[in-house]
Amino acid sequence: GPERLTGPRKGKADDLKEIEGIGPALEKLVNGMGFFHFDQIAAWTAEQIAWVDDHLKFNGRIGREEWVKQAGLLAEGRNAEFERLYGTGGLKDDSGETRSGSRTRKT
């Protein structure tokens, strides 16, 4: 599995809810697995994504929602690019409708 931490670095976790697809309950689950930072998620390999996906019974959701790509942009502070790609109102489907389960990000 991927590198996991016993707690957030310097006692302060990143707000993983900024990643579209992660809400409060899921953030707790992910934190419980030892992931607290964007750069941790950004570094996941294909095998590690599969491991986490399998562990959470997600059926490929991590890849579909592009958590690793989102986390990479957020880790590097590339917020303008993040908003251009992911907007501020949740993931869009092909017709431009916001998919259910997405939430509006507070900026």
Short mmCIF file of C-alpha atoms in Angstrom, two decimals:
data_model
loop_
_atom_site.label_atom_id
_atom_site.label_comp_id
_atom_site.label_asym_id
_atom_site.label_seq_id
_atom_site.Cartn_x
_atom_site.Cartn_y
_atom_site.Cartn_z
CA GLY A 1 0.00 0.00 0.00
CA PRO A 2 0.93 3.68 -0.18
CA GLU A 3 2.87 5.64 2.43
CA ARG A 4 0.62 6.27 5.41
CA LEU A 5 1.11 8.61 8.35
CA THR A 6 0.06 8.10 11.96
CA GLY A 7 -1.09 11.72 12.04
CA PRO A 8 -0.93 14.91 10.00
CA ARG A 9 2.45 16.63 9.64
CA LYS A 10 2.93 19.45 12.15
CA GLY A 11 -0.50 18.47 13.51
CA LYS A 12 -2.31 20.16 10.60
CA ALA A 13 -4.06 18.16 7.88
CA ASP A 14 -4.89 19.55 4.45
CA ASP A 15 -8.59 20.09 3.75
CA LEU A 16 -9.09 16.99 1.60
CA LYS A 17 -12.70 18.07 1.04
CA GLU A 18 -11.32 20.48 -1.57
CA ILE A 19 -10.94 17.43 -3.80
CA GLU A 20 -14.17 16.97 -5.73
CA GLY A 21 -15.55 13.59 -4.71
CA ILE A 22 -14.42 13.81 -1.07
CA GLY A 23 -17.00 14.93 1.48
CA PRO A 24 -16.78 15.08 5.29
CA ALA A 25 -17.50 11.38 5.91
CA LEU A 26 -15.05 10.27 3.24
CA GLU A 27 -12.39 12.66 4.52
CA LYS A 28 -12.62 10.93 7.93
CA LEU A 29 -12.26 7.51 6.26
CA VAL A 30 -9.26 8.64 4.23
CA ASN A 31 -7.68 10.28 7.31
CA GLY A 32 -8.31 7.04 9.19
CA MET A 33 -6.26 5.20 6.58
CA GLY A 34 -3.31 7.53 7.22
CA PHE A 35 -3.76 10.10 4.44
CA PHE A 36 -3.89 13.73 5.52
CA HIS A 37 -2.15 15.69 2.76
CA PHE A 38 -2.65 16.52 -0.91
CA ASP A 39 0.93 15.55 -1.69
CA GLN A 40 0.33 12.04 -0.29
CA ILE A 41 -2.62 11.48 -2.62
CA ALA A 42 -0.80 13.18 -5.50
CA ALA A 43 2.03 10.62 -5.18
CA TRP A 44 -0.19 7.52 -5.45
CA THR A 45 0.90 5.07 -8.16
CA ALA A 46 -1.57 2.99 -10.17
CA GLU A 47 -1.07 0.08 -7.74
CA GLN A 48 -1.59 2.32 -4.73
CA ILE A 49 -4.76 3.80 -6.24
CA ALA A 50 -6.01 0.24 -6.79
CA TRP A 51 -5.12 -0.65 -3.17
CA VAL A 52 -7.00 2.33 -1.70
CA ASP A 53 -9.87 1.86 -4.15
CA ASP A 54 -10.16 -1.80 -3.16
CA HIS A 55 -9.83 -0.98 0.54
CA LEU A 56 -12.72 1.51 0.33
CA LYS A 57 -14.74 -0.63 -2.13
CA PHE A 58 -14.88 2.30 -4.57
CA ASN A 59 -15.06 0.47 -7.90
CA GLY A 60 -12.68 2.83 -9.67
CA ARG A 61 -14.05 6.04 -8.23
CA ILE A 62 -10.62 7.47 -7.36
CA GLY A 63 -9.60 7.29 -11.02
CA ARG A 64 -12.94 8.52 -12.36
CA GLU A 65 -12.91 11.53 -10.07
CA GLU A 66 -9.20 12.18 -10.75
CA TRP A 67 -8.25 12.49 -7.08
CA VAL A 68 -4.53 12.17 -7.82
CA LYS A 69 -4.57 14.90 -10.49
CA GLN A 70 -6.70 17.17 -8.29
CA ALA A 71 -4.44 16.57 -5.28
CA GLY A 72 -1.37 17.37 -7.38
CA LEU A 73 -2.74 20.75 -8.44
CA LEU A 74 -3.84 21.56 -4.88
CA ALA A 75 -0.49 20.43 -3.41
CA GLU A 76 1.32 22.81 -5.75
CA GLY A 77 -1.08 25.67 -5.04
CA ARG A 78 -2.19 25.77 -8.69
CA ASN A 79 -5.68 26.93 -7.73
CA ALA A 80 -6.48 28.81 -10.94
CA GLU A 81 -5.73 25.74 -13.02
CA PHE A 82 -7.71 23.60 -10.56
CA GLU A 83 -10.77 25.84 -10.91
CA ARG A 84 -10.44 25.89 -14.69
CA LEU A 85 -10.46 22.08 -14.78
CA TYR A 86 -12.83 21.29 -11.93
CA GLY A 87 -14.77 24.52 -11.40
CA THR A 88 -16.12 25.41 -8.01
CA GLY A 89 -19.46 23.61 -8.14
CA GLY A 90 -18.62 19.94 -8.31
CA LEU A 91 -17.73 17.56 -11.09
CA LYS A 92 -19.57 18.10 -14.34
CA ASP A 93 -20.82 15.26 -16.50
CA ASP A 94 -20.55 15.26 -20.29
CA SER A 95 -23.65 17.44 -20.70
CA GLY A 96 -22.30 20.03 -18.26
CA GLU A 97 -24.72 19.08 -15.49
CA THR A 98 -23.29 18.88 -11.99
CA ARG A 99 -23.40 15.26 -10.91
CA SER A 100 -25.31 14.36 -7.77
CA GLY A 101 -23.15 14.02 -4.72
CA SER A 102 -20.92 16.91 -5.79
CA ARG A 103 -20.90 19.93 -3.59
CA THR A 104 -20.15 23.57 -4.11
CA ARG A 105 -16.74 24.50 -2.87
CA LYS A 106 -16.48 27.50 -0.56
CA THR A 107 -13.74 29.80 -1.85
#
